[in-house]
Coordinates of C-alpha atoms and ligand atoms in Angstrom, one line a residue:
M1203 CA 35.1 30.8 -11.6
A1204 CA 34.5 28.2 -14.5
N1205 CA 31.0 26.7 -14.9
L1206 CA 31.0 23.2 -13.4
H1207 CA 28.5 20.8 -14.4
F1208 CA 27.7 17.4 -13.4
K1209 CA 27.0 14.5 -15.5
S1210 CA 25.8 10.7 -15.1
T1211 CA 28.3 7.8 -13.5
R1212 CA 26.9 5.2 -16.5
S1213 CA 26.4 7.8 -19.9
D1214 CA 27.3 10.8 -20.8
S1215 CA 24.1 12.5 -22.2
E1216 CA 23.4 14.6 -19.1
H1217 CA 25.0 17.5 -18.8
L1218 CA 23.5 19.6 -15.9
T1219 CA 24.0 22.6 -13.2
F1220 CA 24.2 22.1 -9.5
A1221 CA 20.6 23.5 -9.3
Q1222 CA 19.3 20.8 -12.1
A1223 CA 21.1 17.8 -10.2
V1224 CA 20.1 18.6 -6.8
V1225 CA 16.5 18.7 -8.0
K1226 CA 16.4 15.4 -9.7
G1227 CA 18.8 13.8 -7.4
I1228 CA 19.4 10.7 -9.8
A1229 CA 20.4 10.5 -13.1
S1230 CA 17.4 9.2 -16.1
D1231 CA 19.9 6.1 -16.9
G1232 CA 19.8 5.3 -13.0
G1233 CA 23.6 6.8 -12.5
L1234 CA 24.5 9.1 -9.9
F1235 CA 25.6 12.4 -10.9
V1236 CA 29.2 13.5 -10.7
P1237 CA 31.3 16.8 -11.1
E1238 CA 32.5 16.6 -14.9
A1239 CA 35.8 17.7 -13.3
M1240 CA 37.4 18.3 -9.8
P1241 CA 37.5 22.1 -9.4
E1242 CA 40.7 24.0 -8.2
I1243 CA 41.6 25.2 -4.5
N1244 CA 44.8 25.7 -2.9
L1245 CA 43.8 24.1 0.5
L1246 CA 47.2 24.7 1.9
D1247 CA 46.6 28.3 1.9
E1248 CA 47.0 29.4 5.5
S1249 CA 44.4 31.8 5.2
L1250 CA 41.7 29.3 5.2
M1251 CA 42.7 27.9 8.2
T1252 CA 41.2 30.6 10.3
L1253 CA 38.2 30.5 8.4
S1254 CA 35.1 29.9 10.7
Y1255 CA 32.9 26.8 9.7
Q1256 CA 30.4 28.9 7.8
E1257 CA 33.1 31.0 5.9
L1258 CA 35.2 27.8 5.0
A1259 CA 31.9 26.0 3.7
M1260 CA 31.1 29.3 1.6
R1261 CA 34.7 28.5 0.0
I1262 CA 34.2 25.1 -0.9
L1263 CA 30.6 25.1 -1.7
E1264 CA 31.0 27.7 -4.4
L1265 CA 33.5 25.7 -6.1
F1266 CA 30.5 23.0 -7.0
A1267 CA 27.7 25.3 -6.8
T1268 CA 29.0 27.6 -9.6
D1269 CA 25.3 28.7 -10.6
F1270 CA 24.4 29.9 -7.0
S1271 CA 25.0 33.5 -6.7
E1272 CA 27.1 34.3 -3.7
A1273 CA 23.9 35.5 -1.8
E1274 CA 22.2 32.3 -2.8
L1275 CA 24.8 30.3 -1.2
R1276 CA 24.9 32.3 1.7
H1277 CA 21.4 32.5 2.5
C1278 CA 22.0 28.6 2.4
V1279 CA 25.0 28.1 4.5
T1280 CA 23.5 30.8 7.2
L1281 CA 20.2 29.2 7.5
A1282 CA 22.0 25.5 7.8
Y1283 CA 25.2 26.2 10.1
D1284 CA 23.4 28.0 12.6
E1285 CA 22.6 27.4 16.7
K1286 CA 21.1 24.3 16.0
F1287 CA 24.4 23.0 16.0
R1288 CA 25.3 22.7 20.3
N1289 CA 28.9 23.5 19.2
V1290 CA 30.6 26.5 17.8
A1291 CA 32.8 24.6 15.9
I1292 CA 29.8 22.7 14.1
A1293 CA 32.3 19.7 13.9
P1294 CA 34.8 19.9 16.9
I1295 CA 37.6 17.7 17.3
H1296 CA 38.6 15.3 19.8
T1297 CA 42.0 13.8 20.5
C1298 CA 42.7 10.6 21.9
G1299 CA 46.4 9.7 21.4
K1300 CA 47.3 9.7 17.8
A1301 CA 43.7 9.4 16.8
S1302 CA 41.3 12.6 16.3
F1303 CA 37.6 12.0 16.5
I1304 CA 35.8 14.4 14.1
E1305 CA 32.3 14.5 16.1
L1306 CA 29.7 14.9 13.4
Y1307 CA 26.7 14.3 15.8
H1308 CA 26.4 17.9 17.3
G1309 CA 23.1 18.7 15.2
K1310 CA 19.6 18.3 15.8
T1311 CA 19.3 14.4 15.3
L1312 CA 22.7 13.6 16.8
A1313 CA 23.9 11.7 13.9
F1314 CA 26.4 13.3 11.0
K1315 CA 23.6 13.4 8.6
D1316 CA 22.6 16.4 10.0
M1317 CA 25.8 18.1 8.4
A1318 CA 24.6 17.7 5.0
L1319 CA 20.7 17.4 5.6
S1320 CA 20.8 21.1 7.4
I1321 CA 21.6 22.3 4.2
L1322 CA 20.1 19.9 1.4
P1323 CA 16.8 21.7 1.6
H1324 CA 17.6 25.2 1.3
F1325 CA 19.8 24.1 -2.0
M1326 CA 16.8 22.4 -3.3
T1327 CA 14.2 25.7 -2.5
T1328 CA 16.9 27.8 -3.8
S1329 CA 17.5 25.4 -6.8
A1330 CA 14.0 24.9 -7.5
K1331 CA 13.2 29.1 -7.7
K1332 CA 16.4 29.5 -9.7
L1333 CA 14.6 26.7 -12.1
G1334 CA 11.4 28.2 -12.3
T1335 CA 9.9 24.9 -11.2
K1336 CA 6.4 25.0 -10.9
E1337 CA 5.5 21.6 -9.4
K1338 CA 5.6 20.7 -5.4
I1339 CA 8.7 19.2 -4.6
V1340 CA 8.3 15.3 -2.8
I1341 CA 11.5 14.1 -1.1
L1342 CA 11.5 10.3 -0.8
A1343 CA 14.1 8.9 1.4
A1344 CA 15.0 5.5 2.6
T1345 CA 16.8 5.5 5.9
S1346 CA 19.0 2.8 7.8
G1347 CA 17.8 5.1 10.7
D1348 CA 19.7 8.5 10.8
T1349 CA 18.8 9.5 7.2
G1350 CA 15.1 9.5 8.1
K1351 CA 15.2 11.9 11.0
A1352 CA 17.6 14.1 9.5
A1353 CA 16.0 14.4 6.5
L1354 CA 12.5 15.1 8.2
E1355 CA 14.0 17.3 10.4
G1356 CA 15.5 19.4 7.7
F1357 CA 12.6 19.3 5.5
S1358 CA 9.8 19.9 7.8
D1359 CA 7.4 22.7 7.4
V1360 CA 9.5 23.9 4.3
D1361 CA 7.0 25.5 1.9
G1362 CA 6.8 23.8 -1.5
V1363 CA 8.1 20.5 -0.5
E1364 CA 6.2 17.0 1.5
I1365 CA 8.6 14.6 2.4
I1366 CA 8.0 10.8 2.7
V1367 CA 10.2 8.5 4.4
F1368 CA 10.5 4.6 4.6
Y1369 CA 12.2 3.2 7.6
P1370 CA 12.7 -0.9 8.0
T1371 CA 10.8 -1.9 10.6
D1372 CA 13.0 -3.6 12.6
G1373 CA 16.4 -2.2 11.1
V1374 CA 16.4 0.6 13.4
S1375 CA 17.1 1.5 17.3
D1376 CA 14.5 2.6 19.7
V1377 CA 15.6 5.8 20.0
Q1378 CA 16.0 6.6 16.1
K1379 CA 12.5 4.7 15.6
R1380 CA 11.1 7.1 18.3
Q1381 CA 12.8 9.8 16.9
M1382 CA 11.1 9.7 13.5
I1383 CA 7.7 8.4 14.5
T1384 CA 7.0 11.7 16.7
Q1385 CA 8.7 14.1 14.2
E1386 CA 5.9 17.0 13.9
G1387 CA 5.4 19.3 10.6
E1388 CA 2.3 19.3 8.4
N1389 CA 4.7 17.8 5.4
T1390 CA 6.1 14.9 6.8
H1391 CA 5.1 11.1 6.3
V1392 CA 7.1 8.4 7.8
F1393 CA 6.5 4.5 7.0
G1394 CA 7.6 1.2 8.9
I1395 CA 8.5 -1.1 5.7
N1396 CA 8.4 -4.8 6.1
G1397 CA 11.7 -5.5 4.7
N1398 CA 15.7 -4.5 5.4
F1399 CA 17.4 -1.1 4.3
D1400 CA 18.5 -2.6 0.7
D1401 CA 14.6 -3.2 0.4
A1402 CA 14.0 0.3 1.3
Q1403 CA 16.5 1.8 -1.0
N1404 CA 16.0 -0.4 -3.8
G1405 CA 11.9 0.3 -3.9
V1406 CA 12.9 4.3 -4.0
K1407 CA 15.6 3.9 -6.7
R1408 CA 12.9 1.9 -8.8
I1409 CA 10.9 4.5 -8.4
F1410 CA 12.9 7.4 -9.6
T1411 CA 13.7 5.4 -12.6
D1412 CA 9.9 4.8 -13.4
E1413 CA 9.0 7.1 -16.1
N1414 CA 5.7 6.4 -16.6
Y1415 CA 5.0 6.8 -12.4
K1416 CA 6.8 9.9 -12.6
A1417 CA 4.9 11.3 -15.6
A1418 CA 1.8 10.7 -13.5
L1419 CA 3.0 12.2 -11.0
K1420 CA 3.9 15.2 -12.9
E1421 CA 0.5 15.2 -14.3
K1422 CA -1.0 15.9 -10.7
G1423 CA 2.1 18.6 -10.3
Y1424 CA 4.5 16.6 -8.0
I1425 CA 8.1 15.9 -8.8
L1426 CA 10.7 13.6 -6.9
S1427 CA 13.9 14.2 -5.4
S1428 CA 16.0 12.5 -3.2
A1429 CA 17.4 13.4 0.2
N1430 CA 19.6 10.0 0.2
S1431 CA 23.1 10.0 -0.6
I1432 CA 22.6 9.6 -3.8
N1433 CA 21.8 13.4 -4.2
I1434 CA 25.1 15.3 -5.2
G1435 CA 23.8 17.9 -3.0
R1436 CA 24.3 16.4 0.3
L1437 CA 28.1 14.6 -0.7
V1438 CA 29.2 18.0 -1.3
P1439 CA 28.6 19.6 1.9
Q1440 CA 30.1 16.7 3.5
I1441 CA 33.8 17.5 2.0
V1442 CA 33.6 20.9 4.1
Y1443 CA 34.1 18.8 7.8
Y1444 CA 37.1 16.6 6.4
I1445 CA 39.0 20.0 5.4
S1446 CA 37.5 22.0 8.3
S1447 CA 39.2 19.4 11.0
Y1448 CA 42.4 18.9 8.9
Y1449 CA 42.5 22.8 9.8
Q1450 CA 41.8 22.1 13.5
L1451 CA 44.3 19.2 13.9
A1452 CA 47.2 22.0 12.2
K1453 CA 45.5 24.6 14.5
A1454 CA 46.5 22.5 17.4
Q1455 CA 49.7 21.5 16.2
S1456 CA 48.7 17.7 16.0
I1457 CA 50.0 18.1 12.4
T1458 CA 51.8 20.6 10.3
L1459 CA 50.0 22.3 7.6
G1460 CA 50.8 20.4 4.7
E1461 CA 51.5 16.9 6.5
S1462 CA 49.6 13.5 5.5
I1463 CA 46.9 12.1 7.8
N1464 CA 44.9 9.0 7.5
V1465 CA 41.0 9.1 7.4
V1466 CA 38.8 6.0 8.9
V1467 CA 35.1 6.2 8.3
P1468 CA 32.5 3.7 9.7
T1469 CA 31.0 3.0 6.3
G1470 CA 27.4 1.8 5.1
N1471 CA 26.3 3.3 1.8
F1472 CA 29.9 4.9 1.0
G1473 CA 28.8 8.4 1.0
N1474 CA 30.9 9.7 3.9
I1475 CA 34.0 8.3 2.9
L1476 CA 33.6 9.0 -0.3
A1477 CA 33.2 12.9 0.7
A1478 CA 37.2 12.2 2.3
Y1479 CA 38.1 11.1 -0.9
Y1480 CA 36.8 14.3 -2.9
A1481 CA 38.6 16.2 -0.2
K1482 CA 41.8 14.7 -1.3
Q1483 CA 41.1 15.4 -4.9
L1484 CA 40.4 19.1 -4.1
G1485 CA 44.3 18.6 -2.2
L1486 CA 43.8 17.6 1.1
P1487 CA 46.7 15.7 2.2
I1488 CA 45.2 12.2 3.1
K1489 CA 47.5 9.3 2.8
K1490 CA 45.0 6.2 3.5
F1491 CA 41.1 5.9 3.5
I1492 CA 40.4 3.2 6.2
C1493 CA 36.7 1.7 5.3
A1494 CA 35.5 0.3 8.2
S1495 CA 32.5 -2.1 8.2
N1496 CA 30.5 -4.3 10.8
H1497 CA 30.0 -7.9 10.1
N1498 CA 28.0 -6.9 6.6
N1499 CA 31.2 -6.7 5.2
V1500 CA 30.8 -6.7 1.4
L1501 CA 33.0 -3.6 1.3
T1502 CA 35.7 -5.0 3.2
D1503 CA 35.9 -7.8 0.6
F1504 CA 35.5 -5.4 -2.2
F1505 CA 38.7 -3.8 -1.2
N1506 CA 40.7 -7.2 -0.3
T1507 CA 39.8 -8.5 -3.8
G1508 CA 38.5 -6.0 -6.4
V1509 CA 35.3 -8.1 -6.5
Y1510 CA 31.8 -6.8 -5.2
D1511 CA 29.7 -10.0 -4.3
L1512 CA 26.2 -9.2 -2.8
K1513 CA 25.1 -12.9 -2.5
R1514 CA 25.2 -13.3 1.2
D1515 CA 23.5 -13.0 4.1
F1516 CA 21.9 -9.7 5.4
I1517 CA 22.8 -9.8 9.4
P1518 CA 21.6 -7.0 11.7
S1519 CA 24.0 -5.8 13.7
I1520 CA 24.7 -3.1 16.9
S1521 CA 25.3 -0.9 14.2
P1522 CA 22.4 -0.5 12.0
S1523 CA 23.1 2.3 10.2
M1524 CA 25.7 0.4 8.5
D1525 CA 23.5 -2.6 7.7
I1526 CA 24.0 -2.0 3.8
L1527 CA 24.6 -4.3 1.0
I1528 CA 24.2 -2.3 -1.6
S1529 CA 26.6 0.7 -0.8
S1530 CA 25.4 3.0 -3.3
N1531 CA 28.2 5.4 -3.5
L1532 CA 30.9 3.2 -4.6
E1533 CA 29.1 3.7 -8.0
R1534 CA 31.1 7.5 -7.7
F1535 CA 33.8 5.9 -6.5
L1536 CA 34.0 3.6 -9.3
Y1537 CA 33.7 6.2 -11.7
A1538 CA 36.7 8.3 -10.4
I1539 CA 38.9 4.8 -10.4
S1540 CA 37.8 3.9 -13.8
D1541 CA 39.4 7.3 -15.2
D1542 CA 35.7 8.6 -15.5
D1543 CA 34.6 5.5 -17.6
S1544 CA 30.9 5.6 -17.9
H1545 CA 30.6 2.7 -20.1
T1546 CA 32.6 0.6 -18.0
I1547 CA 30.6 1.6 -14.8
A1548 CA 27.3 0.8 -16.5
T1549 CA 28.2 -2.5 -17.4
L1550 CA 29.6 -3.2 -13.4
M1551 CA 25.9 -1.9 -12.6
S1552 CA 24.3 -4.1 -15.0
D1553 CA 26.3 -7.2 -13.8
L1554 CA 25.7 -6.5 -10.2
K1555 CA 21.7 -5.9 -11.1
S1556 CA 21.8 -9.4 -13.2
K1557 CA 24.6 -11.5 -11.7
G1558 CA 24.9 -10.1 -7.9
S1559 CA 28.5 -9.3 -8.5
Y1560 CA 31.0 -7.6 -10.7
E1561 CA 34.7 -7.6 -10.6
I1562 CA 36.9 -4.1 -11.4
T1563 CA 39.5 -4.3 -14.1
N1564 CA 43.2 -4.5 -13.1
A1565 CA 43.8 -0.7 -13.9
M1566 CA 40.9 0.1 -11.7
K1567 CA 42.1 -1.7 -8.9
L1568 CA 45.6 0.1 -9.1
N1569 CA 44.0 3.2 -8.5
M1570 CA 42.2 2.3 -4.7
A1571 CA 45.4 1.5 -3.5
D1572 CA 45.0 4.3 -1.0
F1573 CA 42.2 2.3 0.5
Y1574 CA 42.2 -0.1 3.1
G1575 CA 38.9 -2.0 4.0
G1576 CA 38.4 -3.8 7.4
F1577 CA 35.4 -5.1 9.4
A1578 CA 34.4 -5.5 13.2
D1579 CA 31.7 -7.9 14.5
D1580 CA 29.5 -6.9 17.4
K1581 CA 31.7 -8.4 20.0
A1582 CA 34.9 -6.4 18.8
T1583 CA 32.7 -3.0 18.5
V1584 CA 31.7 -3.7 22.1
D1585 CA 35.1 -3.8 22.8
A1586 CA 36.5 -0.9 21.5
I1587 CA 33.8 1.3 23.0
S1588 CA 35.4 -0.1 26.6
S1589 CA 38.7 0.1 25.8
L1590 CA 38.3 3.4 25.1
S1591 CA 36.3 4.4 27.7
S1592 CA 39.2 3.1 30.1
D1593 CA 42.0 4.0 27.9
Y1594 CA 40.9 7.8 27.4
G1595 CA 37.4 8.3 29.0
Y1596 CA 36.0 9.3 26.2
T1597 CA 32.7 7.8 25.0
I1598 CA 31.6 6.9 21.5
D1599 CA 29.0 4.8 19.7
T1600 CA 28.5 2.0 18.2
H1601 CA 29.6 3.0 14.5
T1602 CA 32.1 5.2 15.4
A1603 CA 33.4 2.2 17.5
V1604 CA 33.5 0.0 14.7
A1605 CA 35.8 2.4 13.1
Y1606 CA 38.2 2.7 15.9
Q1607 CA 38.4 -0.7 16.2
V1608 CA 39.3 -1.3 12.9
Y1609 CA 41.9 1.9 12.8
R1610 CA 43.4 -0.4 15.6
D1611 CA 43.8 -3.6 13.7
Y1612 CA 45.2 -1.5 11.1
V1613 CA 47.4 0.3 13.2
K1614 CA 48.7 -3.3 14.7
K1615 CA 48.9 -5.0 11.1
T1616 CA 50.8 -2.1 9.1
K1617 CA 52.7 -0.4 12.1
D1618 CA 51.2 3.0 10.3
E1619 CA 51.6 5.9 12.8
T1620 CA 50.5 8.6 10.7
P1621 CA 48.0 10.7 12.6
T1622 CA 44.6 9.7 11.9
L1623 CA 41.2 11.4 11.7
I1624 CA 37.9 9.1 12.5
A1625 CA 34.6 10.0 11.7
S1626 CA 32.7 10.0 14.3
T1627 CA 29.1 9.6 13.2
A1628 CA 26.3 9.5 15.7
S1629 CA 26.1 10.8 19.9
P1630 CA 26.5 7.4 21.8
F1631 CA 22.9 8.6 23.2
K1632 CA 21.1 7.0 20.0
F1633 CA 22.4 3.7 21.1
P1634 CA 22.6 3.5 24.5
R1635 CA 22.2 -0.1 25.0
S1636 CA 25.5 -1.4 23.4
V1637 CA 27.1 1.8 24.4
L1638 CA 26.6 0.6 28.0
E1639 CA 27.3 -3.0 27.6
G1640 CA 30.8 -1.6 26.4
L1641 CA 31.1 0.7 29.6
G1642 CA 30.3 -2.9 31.2
E1643 CA 26.7 -1.7 32.4
S1644 CA 24.0 -4.4 32.7
V1645 CA 21.2 -3.2 30.4
S1646 CA 18.6 -6.2 30.4
A1647 CA 16.1 -4.4 32.7
F1648 CA 15.6 -1.3 31.4
D1649 CA 14.0 -0.1 28.0
D1650 CA 15.9 2.4 25.7
F1651 CA 14.9 5.3 27.3
E1652 CA 15.7 4.5 30.7
L1653 CA 19.3 3.6 29.7
V1654 CA 19.2 7.2 28.0
E1655 CA 19.1 8.5 31.5
K1656 CA 21.9 5.6 32.9
L1657 CA 24.4 6.6 30.0
A1658 CA 24.1 10.1 31.1
Q1659 CA 24.8 9.3 34.7
V1660 CA 27.7 6.8 33.7
A1661 CA 29.7 8.6 31.0
H1662 CA 29.3 11.9 32.7
I1663 CA 27.6 13.4 29.7
E1664 CA 24.2 15.6 29.7
V1665 CA 21.6 14.0 27.7
P1666 CA 21.3 16.1 24.4
G1667 CA 18.5 18.3 24.2
P1668 CA 17.0 17.0 20.9
I1669 CA 15.9 13.4 22.7
K1670 CA 15.1 14.8 26.0
A1671 CA 11.7 12.9 27.0
I1672 CA 11.3 11.7 24.0
E1673 CA 9.2 8.8 25.0
T1674 CA 6.8 11.0 26.1
R1675 CA 6.3 12.9 23.0
P1676 CA 3.3 11.9 21.0
I1677 CA 3.4 9.3 18.3
L1678 CA 2.1 10.7 15.1
H1679 CA 3.2 8.3 12.4
K1680 CA 1.9 4.7 12.8
D1681 CA 1.6 3.5 9.3
I1682 CA 3.5 -0.1 8.1
C1683 CA 3.4 -1.2 4.2
D1684 CA 4.8 -3.4 2.4
K1685 CA 8.1 -3.2 0.1
N1686 CA 6.4 -3.7 -2.8
D1687 CA 3.5 -0.9 -2.2
L1688 CA 5.8 2.1 -1.9
N1689 CA 4.1 3.3 -5.3
Q1690 CA 0.6 3.3 -4.0
V1691 CA 1.5 4.5 -0.9
I1692 CA 3.3 7.7 -2.4
L1693 CA 0.4 8.2 -4.2
K1694 CA -2.0 7.7 -1.1
V1695 CA 0.2 10.6 0.6
L1696 CA -0.3 13.1 -2.2
G1697 CA -4.3 12.5 -2.3
Ligands
LIG890 C1 24.5 6.7 7.6 C2 25.3 6.2 8.6 C3 26.9 5.8 8.4 C4 27.2 5.6 7.3 O1 27.4 6.2 6.3 P1 27.5 6.2 4.9 O2 27.8 7.9 4.3 O3 26.3 5.9 4.0 O4 28.8 5.5 4.3 C5 27.6 5.5 9.7 N1 27.1 6.0 11.1 C6 25.9 6.5 11.2 C7 25.4 7.0 12.3 C8 25.1 6.9 10.2 O5 24.1 7.4 10.6

């Protein structure tokens, strides 16, 4: 297989192997790593349809990690997709009429972040070994709730790694917070920060491009890497489940092999939907990408106008993992629709920084005709939970409900009845309060942990193992820090 390399979205200077890009996390110019070309595979080859999730993952990942030996890749895949997942299909589908939900939440932390963060630590340690890296790797992660826990689980007690997670103190659900602050593992460090997700993400990104700071850490024997979806090692594994779910639909005869589908993704940092877009570039027949936002709808406006404008209020919602104004992975999409023009991307990103907005070129607008943007506010989100439950007896979380609502709006508006995959990104048990409201239950007298039990009774689903009795686990991480103090906090953690 030809060797694939990775370059920055913002310049043409770096030229890295997969291992190098995974360890480095983000390019020196602040850009994100992208494949220099899309690899080739015939996804309509019937023999792929019958592979297990793990074997399919091998076939897709080897296209990108061309510097990994088969044994190295198998080691990563085997350790990642094992019985940690509570369903043998890893990401099973559940069909309701013309829409099928890909349940991406059967991993340890009950959110789709597990799909990639179960394998990223193995990519990271394998890469470091291959590259002969002597320093200890320090993983920094900013989280809107789900990445933090999934990264902590993935990296907990992994040799040669320290992991530091920053979450916005008021921006995550009680269950999400409790999952993080009860995290075990000698090498795990968790901090609440006074600020929102964008503050946390900006703080972390700033550190990655602070060459003096990184040099000082290196002197102490540490190098930084990222567990956020800016890391290419997180994005690539997400391509696999779109292909897997397409085959599941074909096997269930909901579609024929080769037939086009639409994909709806509840979007925040644009990583998940970008993976679907990469799947299409590999040859998966996807007609429309429906990008669903909550009332922080900067992306809806972007797809409608070609203008990305940050100058708006940040409004916390009941789908907190999508409360984001700066959608990092959009940069990789912009790169693709600019026909790989890193000069243009550098200009747009510098406009975003200096003016708080940018407008893409007309040629780029034409290249995103297969995207549709829509949003649902909190009320519409709760309504969507309610109607899916009464129409099909199926319970979804708030993020998935945003997607379902935007899907219904889209079908109403366009009459497009194409079979559709909806990414179901979290277990309803992570957001019991809003989900129960959608199911018509009164919730005000209970705390979130009582509501977990109540949800199990009302929806007739068992409480998933990983959050059983979570409220009684010891709290191990109590620190709060200021959004401007991340540098000092990290130094203190590392001693
Ligand atoms: C992270 C997350 C999202 C947003 O995904 P992106 O890849 O950041 O667009 C949506 N739903 C849930 C539950 C999440 O945890």
